[in-house]
Short mmCIF file of C-alpha atoms in Angstrom, two decimals:
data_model
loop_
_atom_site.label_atom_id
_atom_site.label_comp_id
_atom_site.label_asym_id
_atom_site.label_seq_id
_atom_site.Cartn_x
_atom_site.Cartn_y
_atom_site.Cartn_z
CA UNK A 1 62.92 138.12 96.77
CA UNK A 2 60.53 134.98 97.29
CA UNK A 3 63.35 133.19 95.27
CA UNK A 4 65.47 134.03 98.17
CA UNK A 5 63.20 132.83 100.52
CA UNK A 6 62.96 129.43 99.31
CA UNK A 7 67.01 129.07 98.93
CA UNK A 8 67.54 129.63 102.40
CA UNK A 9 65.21 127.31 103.61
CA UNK A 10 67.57 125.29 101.43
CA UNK A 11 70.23 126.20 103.84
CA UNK A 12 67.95 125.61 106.66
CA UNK A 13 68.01 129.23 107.44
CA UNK A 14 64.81 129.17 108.56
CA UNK A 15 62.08 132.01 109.25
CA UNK A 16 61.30 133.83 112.68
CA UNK A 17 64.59 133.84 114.37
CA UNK A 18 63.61 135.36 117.59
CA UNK A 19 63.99 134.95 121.27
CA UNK A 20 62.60 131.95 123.08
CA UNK A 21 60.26 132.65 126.04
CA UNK A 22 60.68 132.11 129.27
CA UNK A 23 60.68 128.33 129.64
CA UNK A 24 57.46 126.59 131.39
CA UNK A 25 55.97 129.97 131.15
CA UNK A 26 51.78 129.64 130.02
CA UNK A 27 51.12 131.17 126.92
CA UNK A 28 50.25 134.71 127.09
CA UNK A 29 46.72 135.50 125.54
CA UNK A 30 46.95 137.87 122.63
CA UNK A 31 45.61 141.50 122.48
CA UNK A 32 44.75 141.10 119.05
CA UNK A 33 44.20 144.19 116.24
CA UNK A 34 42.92 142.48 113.96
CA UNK A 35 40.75 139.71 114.02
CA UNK A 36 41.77 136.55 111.45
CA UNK A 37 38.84 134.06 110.17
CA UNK A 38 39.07 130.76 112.53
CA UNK A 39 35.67 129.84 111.71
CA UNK A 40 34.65 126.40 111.00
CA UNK A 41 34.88 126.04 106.95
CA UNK A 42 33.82 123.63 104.94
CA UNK A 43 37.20 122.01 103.09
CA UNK A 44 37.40 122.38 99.46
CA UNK A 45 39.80 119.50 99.12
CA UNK A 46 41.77 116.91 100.70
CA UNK A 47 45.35 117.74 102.93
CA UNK A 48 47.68 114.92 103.41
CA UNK A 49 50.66 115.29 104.98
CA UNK A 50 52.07 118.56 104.35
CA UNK A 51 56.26 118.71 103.44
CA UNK A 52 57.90 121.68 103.35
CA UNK A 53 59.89 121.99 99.88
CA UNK A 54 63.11 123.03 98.77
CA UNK A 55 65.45 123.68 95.97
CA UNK A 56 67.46 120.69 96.16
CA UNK A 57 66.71 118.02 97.76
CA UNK A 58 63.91 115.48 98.59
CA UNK A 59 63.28 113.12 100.82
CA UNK A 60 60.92 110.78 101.43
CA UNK A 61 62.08 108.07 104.38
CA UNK A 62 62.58 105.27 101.44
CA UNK A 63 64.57 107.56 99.02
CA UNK A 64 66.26 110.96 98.13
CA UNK A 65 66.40 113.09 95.72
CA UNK A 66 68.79 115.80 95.05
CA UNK A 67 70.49 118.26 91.90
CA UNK A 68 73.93 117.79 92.37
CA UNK A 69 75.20 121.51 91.73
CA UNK A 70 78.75 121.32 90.04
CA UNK A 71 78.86 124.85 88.24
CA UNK A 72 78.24 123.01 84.66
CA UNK A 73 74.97 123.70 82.36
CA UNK A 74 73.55 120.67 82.39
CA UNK A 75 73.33 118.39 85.41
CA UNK A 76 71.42 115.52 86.76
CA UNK A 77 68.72 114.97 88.96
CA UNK A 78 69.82 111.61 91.25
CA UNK A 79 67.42 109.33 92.93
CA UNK A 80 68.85 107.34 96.10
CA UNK A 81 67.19 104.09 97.07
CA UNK A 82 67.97 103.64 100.65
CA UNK A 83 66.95 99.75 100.56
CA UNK A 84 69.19 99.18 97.21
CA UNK A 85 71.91 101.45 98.63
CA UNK A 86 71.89 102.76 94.73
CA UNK A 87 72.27 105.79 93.36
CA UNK A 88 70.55 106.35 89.52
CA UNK A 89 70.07 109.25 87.62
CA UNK A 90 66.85 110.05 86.98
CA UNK A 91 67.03 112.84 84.29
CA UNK A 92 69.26 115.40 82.93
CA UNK A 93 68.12 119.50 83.73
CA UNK A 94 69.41 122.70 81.49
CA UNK A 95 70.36 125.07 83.84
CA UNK A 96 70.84 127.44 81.20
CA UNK A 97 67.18 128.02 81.21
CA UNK A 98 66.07 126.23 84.10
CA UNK A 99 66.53 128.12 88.01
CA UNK A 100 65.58 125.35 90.26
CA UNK A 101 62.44 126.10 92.82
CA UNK A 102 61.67 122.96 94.07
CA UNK A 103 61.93 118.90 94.19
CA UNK A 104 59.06 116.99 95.48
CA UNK A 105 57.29 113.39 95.21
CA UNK A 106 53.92 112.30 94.88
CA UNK A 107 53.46 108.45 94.71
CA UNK A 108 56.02 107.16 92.40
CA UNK A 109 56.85 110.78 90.81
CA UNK A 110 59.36 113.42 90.99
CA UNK A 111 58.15 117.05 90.47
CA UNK A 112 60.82 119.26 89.52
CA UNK A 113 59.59 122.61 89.67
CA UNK A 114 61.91 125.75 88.12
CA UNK A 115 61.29 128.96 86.71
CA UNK A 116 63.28 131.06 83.80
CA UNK A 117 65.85 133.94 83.90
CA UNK A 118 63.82 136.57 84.25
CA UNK A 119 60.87 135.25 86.07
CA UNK A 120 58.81 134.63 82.42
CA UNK A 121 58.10 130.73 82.21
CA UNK A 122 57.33 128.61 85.26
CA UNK A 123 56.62 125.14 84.83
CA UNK A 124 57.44 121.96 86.71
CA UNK A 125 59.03 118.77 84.94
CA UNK A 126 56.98 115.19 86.03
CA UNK A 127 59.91 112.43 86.34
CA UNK A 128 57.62 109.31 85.86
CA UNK A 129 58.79 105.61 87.48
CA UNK A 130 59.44 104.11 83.86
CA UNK A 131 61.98 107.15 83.09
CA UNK A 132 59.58 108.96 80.84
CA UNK A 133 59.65 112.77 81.42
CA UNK A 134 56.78 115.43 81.13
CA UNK A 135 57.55 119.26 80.97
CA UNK A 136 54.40 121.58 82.31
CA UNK A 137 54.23 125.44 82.05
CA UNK A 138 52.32 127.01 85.02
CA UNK A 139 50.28 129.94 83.62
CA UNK A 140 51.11 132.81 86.33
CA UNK A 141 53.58 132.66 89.16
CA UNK A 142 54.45 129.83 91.35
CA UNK A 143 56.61 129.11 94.03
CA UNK A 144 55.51 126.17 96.14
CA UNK A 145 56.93 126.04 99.37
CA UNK A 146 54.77 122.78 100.93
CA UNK A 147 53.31 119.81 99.23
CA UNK A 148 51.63 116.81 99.56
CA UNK A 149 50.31 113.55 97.67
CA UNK A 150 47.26 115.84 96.44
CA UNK A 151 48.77 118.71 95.35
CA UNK A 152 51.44 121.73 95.72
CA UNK A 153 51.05 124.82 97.50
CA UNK A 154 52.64 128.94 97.51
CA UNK A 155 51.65 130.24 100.59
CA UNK A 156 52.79 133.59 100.37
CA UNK A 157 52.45 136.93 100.76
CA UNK A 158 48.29 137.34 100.97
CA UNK A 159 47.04 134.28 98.69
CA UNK A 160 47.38 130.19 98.78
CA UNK A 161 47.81 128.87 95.26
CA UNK A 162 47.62 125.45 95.25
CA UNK A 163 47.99 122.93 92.21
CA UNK A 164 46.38 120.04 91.69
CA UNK A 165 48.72 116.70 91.05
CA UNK A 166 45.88 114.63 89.13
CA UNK A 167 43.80 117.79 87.28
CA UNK A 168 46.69 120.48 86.62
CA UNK A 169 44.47 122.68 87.74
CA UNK A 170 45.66 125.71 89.61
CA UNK A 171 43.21 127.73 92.40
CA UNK A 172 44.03 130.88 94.29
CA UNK A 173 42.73 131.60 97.66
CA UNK A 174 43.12 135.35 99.61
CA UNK A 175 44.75 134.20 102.89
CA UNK A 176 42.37 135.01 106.03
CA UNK A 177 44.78 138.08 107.68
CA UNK A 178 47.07 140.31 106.46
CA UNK A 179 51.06 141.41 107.32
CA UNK A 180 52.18 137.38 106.66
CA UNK A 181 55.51 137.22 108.66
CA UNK A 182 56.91 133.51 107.54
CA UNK A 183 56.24 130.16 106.87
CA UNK A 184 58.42 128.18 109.11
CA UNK A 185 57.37 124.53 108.61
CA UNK A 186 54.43 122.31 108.26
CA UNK A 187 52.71 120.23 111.25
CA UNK A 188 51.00 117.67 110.27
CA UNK A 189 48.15 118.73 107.72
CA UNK A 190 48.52 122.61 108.36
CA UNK A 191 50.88 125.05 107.97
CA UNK A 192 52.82 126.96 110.79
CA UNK A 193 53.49 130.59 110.07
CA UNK A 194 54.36 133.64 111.85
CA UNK A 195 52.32 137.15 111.05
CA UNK A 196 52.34 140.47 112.56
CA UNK A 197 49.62 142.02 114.79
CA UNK A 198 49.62 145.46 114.63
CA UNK A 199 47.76 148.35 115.87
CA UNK A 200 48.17 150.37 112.38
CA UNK A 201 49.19 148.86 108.94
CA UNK A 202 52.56 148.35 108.66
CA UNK A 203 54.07 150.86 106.13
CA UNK A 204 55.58 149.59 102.41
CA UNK A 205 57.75 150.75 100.21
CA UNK A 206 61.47 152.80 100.24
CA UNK A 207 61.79 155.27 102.50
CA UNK A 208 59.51 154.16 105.06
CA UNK A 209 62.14 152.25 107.01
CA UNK A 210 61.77 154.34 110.54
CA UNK A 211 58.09 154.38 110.55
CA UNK A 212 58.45 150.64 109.63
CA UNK A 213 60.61 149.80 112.67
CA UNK A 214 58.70 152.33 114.91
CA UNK A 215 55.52 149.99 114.32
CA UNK A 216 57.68 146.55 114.93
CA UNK A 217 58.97 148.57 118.48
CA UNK A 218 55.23 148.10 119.73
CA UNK A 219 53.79 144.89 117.43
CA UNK A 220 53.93 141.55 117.98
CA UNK A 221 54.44 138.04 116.14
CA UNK A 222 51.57 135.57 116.45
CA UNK A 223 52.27 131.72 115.84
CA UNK A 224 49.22 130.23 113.83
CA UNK A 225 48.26 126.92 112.11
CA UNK A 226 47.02 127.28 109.14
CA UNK A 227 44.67 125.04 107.08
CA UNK A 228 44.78 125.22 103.11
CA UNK A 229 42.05 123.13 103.05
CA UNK A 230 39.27 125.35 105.08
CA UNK A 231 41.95 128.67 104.73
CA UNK A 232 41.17 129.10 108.23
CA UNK A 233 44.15 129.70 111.46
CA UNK A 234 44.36 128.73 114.66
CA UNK A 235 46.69 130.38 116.88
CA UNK A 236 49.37 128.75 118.72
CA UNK A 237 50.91 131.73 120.77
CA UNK A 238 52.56 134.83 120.33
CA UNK A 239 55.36 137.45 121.61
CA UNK A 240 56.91 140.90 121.13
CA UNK A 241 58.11 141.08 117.59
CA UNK A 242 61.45 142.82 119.03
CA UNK A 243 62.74 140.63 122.20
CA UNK A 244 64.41 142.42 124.85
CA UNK A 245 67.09 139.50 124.77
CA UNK A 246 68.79 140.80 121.56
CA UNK A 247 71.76 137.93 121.79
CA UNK A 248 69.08 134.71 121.39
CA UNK A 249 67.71 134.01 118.45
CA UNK A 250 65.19 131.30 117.62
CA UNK A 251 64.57 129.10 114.79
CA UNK A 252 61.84 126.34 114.25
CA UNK A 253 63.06 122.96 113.62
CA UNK A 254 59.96 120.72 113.73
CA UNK A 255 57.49 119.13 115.26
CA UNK A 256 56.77 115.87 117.28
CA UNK A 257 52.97 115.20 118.40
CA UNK A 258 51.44 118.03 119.71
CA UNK A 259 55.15 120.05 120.64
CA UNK A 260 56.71 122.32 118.75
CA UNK A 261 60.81 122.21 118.64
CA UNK A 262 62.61 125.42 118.39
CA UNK A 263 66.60 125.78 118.42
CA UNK A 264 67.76 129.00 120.97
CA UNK A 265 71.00 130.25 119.85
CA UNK A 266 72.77 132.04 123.10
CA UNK A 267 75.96 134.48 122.40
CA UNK A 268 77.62 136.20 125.28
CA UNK A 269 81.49 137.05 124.76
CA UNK A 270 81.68 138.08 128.26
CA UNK A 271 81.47 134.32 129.70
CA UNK A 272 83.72 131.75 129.83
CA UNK A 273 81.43 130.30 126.44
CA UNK A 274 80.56 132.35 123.64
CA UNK A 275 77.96 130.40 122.24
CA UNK A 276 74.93 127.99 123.54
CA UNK A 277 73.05 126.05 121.64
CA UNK A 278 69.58 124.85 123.66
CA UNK A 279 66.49 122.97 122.29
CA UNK A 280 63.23 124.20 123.58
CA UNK A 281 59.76 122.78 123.14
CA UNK A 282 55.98 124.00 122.87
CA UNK A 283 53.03 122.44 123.98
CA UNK A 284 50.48 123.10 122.49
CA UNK A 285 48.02 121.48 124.40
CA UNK A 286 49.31 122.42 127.89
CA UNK A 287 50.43 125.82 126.67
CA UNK A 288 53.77 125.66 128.11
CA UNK A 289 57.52 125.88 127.15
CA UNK A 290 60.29 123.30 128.06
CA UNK A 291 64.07 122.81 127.63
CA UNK A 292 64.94 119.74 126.19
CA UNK A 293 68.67 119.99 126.36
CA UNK A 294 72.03 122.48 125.82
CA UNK A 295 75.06 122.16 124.20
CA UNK A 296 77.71 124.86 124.87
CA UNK A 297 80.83 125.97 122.57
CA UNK A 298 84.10 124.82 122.62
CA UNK A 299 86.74 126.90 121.73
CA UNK A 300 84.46 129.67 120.24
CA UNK A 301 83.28 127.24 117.57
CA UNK A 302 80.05 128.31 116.44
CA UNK A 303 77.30 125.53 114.67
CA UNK A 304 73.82 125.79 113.94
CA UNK A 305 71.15 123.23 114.41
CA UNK A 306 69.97 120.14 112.38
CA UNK A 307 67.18 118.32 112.39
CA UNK A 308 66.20 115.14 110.79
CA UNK A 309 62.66 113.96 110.27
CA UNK A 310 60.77 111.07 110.13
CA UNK A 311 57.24 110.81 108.26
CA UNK A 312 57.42 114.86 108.62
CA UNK A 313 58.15 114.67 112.42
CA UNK A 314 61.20 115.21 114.55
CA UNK A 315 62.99 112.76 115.64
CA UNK A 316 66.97 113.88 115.93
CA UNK A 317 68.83 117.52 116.37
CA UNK A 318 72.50 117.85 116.16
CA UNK A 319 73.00 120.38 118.91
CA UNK A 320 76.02 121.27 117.86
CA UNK A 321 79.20 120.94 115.77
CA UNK A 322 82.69 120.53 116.78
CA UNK A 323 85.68 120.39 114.90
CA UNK A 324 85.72 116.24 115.45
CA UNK A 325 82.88 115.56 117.44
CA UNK A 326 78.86 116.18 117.06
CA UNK A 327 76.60 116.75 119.64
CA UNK A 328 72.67 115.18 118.66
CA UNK A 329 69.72 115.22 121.34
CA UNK A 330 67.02 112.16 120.37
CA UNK A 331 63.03 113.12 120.56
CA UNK A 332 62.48 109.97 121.38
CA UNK A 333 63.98 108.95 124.17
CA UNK A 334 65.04 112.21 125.17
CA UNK A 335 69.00 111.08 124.98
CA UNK A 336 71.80 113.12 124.16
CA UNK A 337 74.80 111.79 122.03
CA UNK A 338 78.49 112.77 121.21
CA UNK A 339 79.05 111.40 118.13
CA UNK A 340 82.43 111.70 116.39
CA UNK A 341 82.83 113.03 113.01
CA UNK A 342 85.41 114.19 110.69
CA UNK A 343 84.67 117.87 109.28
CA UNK A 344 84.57 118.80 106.07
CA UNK A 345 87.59 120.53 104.26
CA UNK A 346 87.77 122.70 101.90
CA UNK A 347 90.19 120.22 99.96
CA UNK A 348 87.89 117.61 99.36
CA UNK A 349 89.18 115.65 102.62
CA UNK A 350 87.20 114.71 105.82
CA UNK A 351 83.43 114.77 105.35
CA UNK A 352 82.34 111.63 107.37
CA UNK A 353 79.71 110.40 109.61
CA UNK A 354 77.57 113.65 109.30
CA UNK A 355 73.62 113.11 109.34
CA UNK A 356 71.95 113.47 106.34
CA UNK A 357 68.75 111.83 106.74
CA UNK A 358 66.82 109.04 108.98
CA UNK A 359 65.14 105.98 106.81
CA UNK A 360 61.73 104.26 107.32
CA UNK A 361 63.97 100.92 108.10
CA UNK A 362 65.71 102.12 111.15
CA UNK A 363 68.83 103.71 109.85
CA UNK A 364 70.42 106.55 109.33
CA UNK A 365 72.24 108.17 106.11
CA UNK A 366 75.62 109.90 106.67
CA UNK A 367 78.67 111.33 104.47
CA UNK A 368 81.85 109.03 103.70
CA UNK A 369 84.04 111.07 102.45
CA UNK A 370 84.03 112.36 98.73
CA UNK A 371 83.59 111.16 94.85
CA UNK A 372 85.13 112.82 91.59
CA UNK A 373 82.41 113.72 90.06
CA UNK A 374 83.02 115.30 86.58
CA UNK A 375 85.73 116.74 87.90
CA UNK A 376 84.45 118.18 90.79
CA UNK A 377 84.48 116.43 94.43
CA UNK A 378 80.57 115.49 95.64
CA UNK A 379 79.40 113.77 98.90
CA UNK A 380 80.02 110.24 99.44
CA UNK A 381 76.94 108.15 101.10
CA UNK A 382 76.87 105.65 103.45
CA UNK A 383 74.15 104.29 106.03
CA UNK A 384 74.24 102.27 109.39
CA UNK A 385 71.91 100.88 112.11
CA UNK A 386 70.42 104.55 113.70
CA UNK A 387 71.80 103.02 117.35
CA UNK A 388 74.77 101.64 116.25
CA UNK A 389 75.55 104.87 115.05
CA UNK A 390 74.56 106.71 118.11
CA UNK A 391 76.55 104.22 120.14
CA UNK A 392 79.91 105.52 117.60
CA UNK A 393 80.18 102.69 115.69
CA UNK A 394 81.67 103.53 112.07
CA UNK A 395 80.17 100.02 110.36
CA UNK A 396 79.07 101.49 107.09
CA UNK A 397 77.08 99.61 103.97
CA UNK A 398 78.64 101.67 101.58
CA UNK A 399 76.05 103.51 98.77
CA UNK A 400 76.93 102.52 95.67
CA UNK A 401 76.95 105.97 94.25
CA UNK A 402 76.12 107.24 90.57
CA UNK A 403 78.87 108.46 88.25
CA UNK A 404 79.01 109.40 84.30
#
C-alpha cells in the first residue's frame, strides 16, 4: 500500500484532494480532540531543504535524473545536464530484482533507492560523480518520501525514520499525534501533512467500513508543519474532512514564501463548462485564502494541474490542457499564459513544447517530440529562454539526448 502511495505522487496524484474554502475567508480555529506536541524541542540534527521524492525522476534546477521505463529487465538510470544540454547514462538497474522507490541527490550523488519482490531486501544504490557505484541494504523497512543534503526521510504512518547520508545510520522517531492523513509536500525545512482530528479513534481493519465513514461524517482534517528535526507540528488550518461541495476537489501543488498553492478542480455538467480549473492560495501569516486565477474547459476536455519548482518553491502551474494549447499562471508576476503545444499521441507523434522542468539559468525544459529508444519511442528534450517561451516562441537548443 505505501508502495502505492509513493507511485502516485509519481503521477502527481497528490494527497488530500478536498474542497477549497471559501476564498479570503480567516482561518477557522480548531476544536481540537487531541492535543499534538508543538513544544519547543531541542533539534537532534540538521534540516536543509526538504524535497519531496519520487520513483522516477529527480531534479535538481542544474540537472535531472530519471529511469527511463521501456518494459525491458535492465534499464538505465540517465543524468541530464541542463548547461551541457547532454544526456549520459549514469548506471544500468536490474529490474528483475530491483522495484524502484526513489531517486534523489545529495551533493554530487545519486541515491537510487528500491526494494525486492516481496518486500525482503531494501537498500539504496550510491551513483558517485567518477561513475563508481555502491549498493547498500537498509536493515528494516524504508520508504523515503522527502530528502535533503543531510539525510532521507519515511514519514509515515506513526514514526519518522530518517537516514543519515554521511554515517548510514538509520533512527526512528514516534510521530507526535496519531490518525496521519497524508504527506502532501515539503515547505521549506518542514513537512506539510494532513491528519485527522477526531472525537473517538478511528476504527481499523475489514469490516469496519460504516463505523469508519460514520467517524469521517463528524471529523475533520488539520493542515500541520511538521519538523523532523524537533518532531514537533505547527498547525496551519483545518476543515471538515467531508466538504459539503462534493464536485471540488483540492490538491496541493506547492509553496511560494509564506503561501500555500492548492489546485480546485470544479465539475458541473449542468453549465455551459464542465470543468474549472482555479488556483487558490494560503497565507499563512494573514490566515486568509485567495484566488490566483481560473481556467475553464473547452469542449469537455478535462486536465489536471502542473507545477514546476524552483529551489523547492513554486514558480509556474499549467492551469490547464487543451488539445493544442496550454494554459500556465506565473507566481511571480502573477501572469497568465496560453501557450501552444502539440499533444501527445498514442503513435509516437506530437509531444512538443510541454513543461517539464524550470532551470537555475532562467530557462525552461520542454518535450520535442520523440526518440527510438531500443525500440521503444521516449521523450525528446529541448530547452528555451523561460520568457521567450511564455511569449510562444518555439526557438529550441536541442538536448543532445542519450542512446545505446
Amino acid at each position: 500500500m505505501r508502495k502505492l502511495v509513493l507511485l502516485l505522487a509519481a503521477s502527481l496524484a497528490l494527497t488530500a484532494c478536498t474542497a477549497a474554502p471559501e476564498v479570503s475567508s480567516p482561518a477557522e480555529a480548531a476544536p481540537p480532540a487531541e492535543t499534538a506536541a508543538t513544544g519547543e524541542a531541542a533539534a537532534a540534527f540538521p534540516v536543509g531543504t526538504l524535497q519531496m521524492a519520487i520513483p522516477e525522476v529527480m531534479d535538481t534546477g542544474a540537472a535531472s535524473v530519471e529511469i527511463t521505463f521501456t518494459g525491458l529487465e535492465t534499464e538505465p538510470i540517465l543524468k541530464l545536464d541542463y548547461a551541457a544540454g547532454v544526456q549520459t547514462k549514469l548506471c544500468d538497474i536490474d529490474l528483475s530484482r530491483q522495484i524502484p522507490v526513489a531517486i534523489m541527490q545529495h551533493g554530487d550523488t545519486v541515491e537510487y533507492f528500491w526494494d525486492s519482490e516481496g518486500s525482503t531486501v531494501f537498500a539504496h544504490t550510491a551513483i558517485r560523480p567518477d561513475g563508481s557505484v555502491e549498493e547498500q541494504t537498509i536493515p528494516e523497512k524504508f520508504y523515503p518520501n522527502f530528502y535533503d543534503e543531510y539525510a532521507a526521510y519515511d514519514i509515515w504512518g506513526t514514526t519518522c525514520k530518517r537516514l543519515d547520508w554521511q554515517t548510514g545510520e538509520l533512527t526512528t522517531a514516534s510521530l507526535p499525534f496519531v490518525q496521519l492523513d497524508g504527506v502532501p509536500g515539503a515547505v521549506g525545512s518542514r513537512v506539510l501533512l494532513t491528519r485527522i482530528v477526531s472525537d473517538t479513534p478511528l476504527p481499523e481493519g475489514e469490516g469496519n467500513e460504516e463505523m469508519r465513514d460514520a467517524v469521517l461524517q463528524n471529523s475533520l482534517r488539520e493542515y500541520d508543519l511538521y519538523d523532523p528535526a524537533t518532531n514537533t507540528i505547527e498547525k496551519v488550518f483545518d476543515e471538515p474532512y467531508y466538504p459539503e461541495e462534493h464536485n471540488e476537489l483540492r490538491s496541493y501543488l506547492g509553496y511560494c514564501g509564506d503561501k500555500l498553492y492548492f489546485g480546485v478542480t470544479y465539475t458541473d455538467s449542468a453549465a455551459a463548462f464542465s470543468t474549472r480549473n482555479t488556483l487558490v492560495s494560503y497565507d499563512r501569516t494573514a490566515g486568509t485564502w485567495q484566488e490566483e486565477c481560473s481556467a475553464d474547459s473547452k469542449g469537455g476536455e478535462y486536465s489536471n494541474f502542473w507545477p514546476l519548482l524552483q529551489d523547492g518553491q513554486l514558480r509556474l502551474v499549467v492551469l490547464w490542457r487543451g488539445t493544442d494549447t496550454l494554459t500556465l499562471y506565473s507566481i511571480d508576476n502573477g501572469a497568465r499564459y496560453e501557450v501552444p503545444y502539440e499533444e501527445a499521441g498514442s503513435d509516437a507523434t506530437g509531444n512538443r513544447n510541454f513543461p517539464i522542468a524550470l532551470t537555475d539559468d532562467g530557462r525552461i525544459l520542454v518535450t520535442d517530440g520523440y526518440i527510438d529508444r531500443s525500440g521503444v519511442p521516449a521523450s525528446r528534450y529541448a530547452l528555451i529562454d523561460l520568457g521567450a517561451y511564455l511569449a510562444g516562441s518555439r526557438e529550441y537548443t536541442a538536448v543532445e539526448m542519450w542512446t545505446e
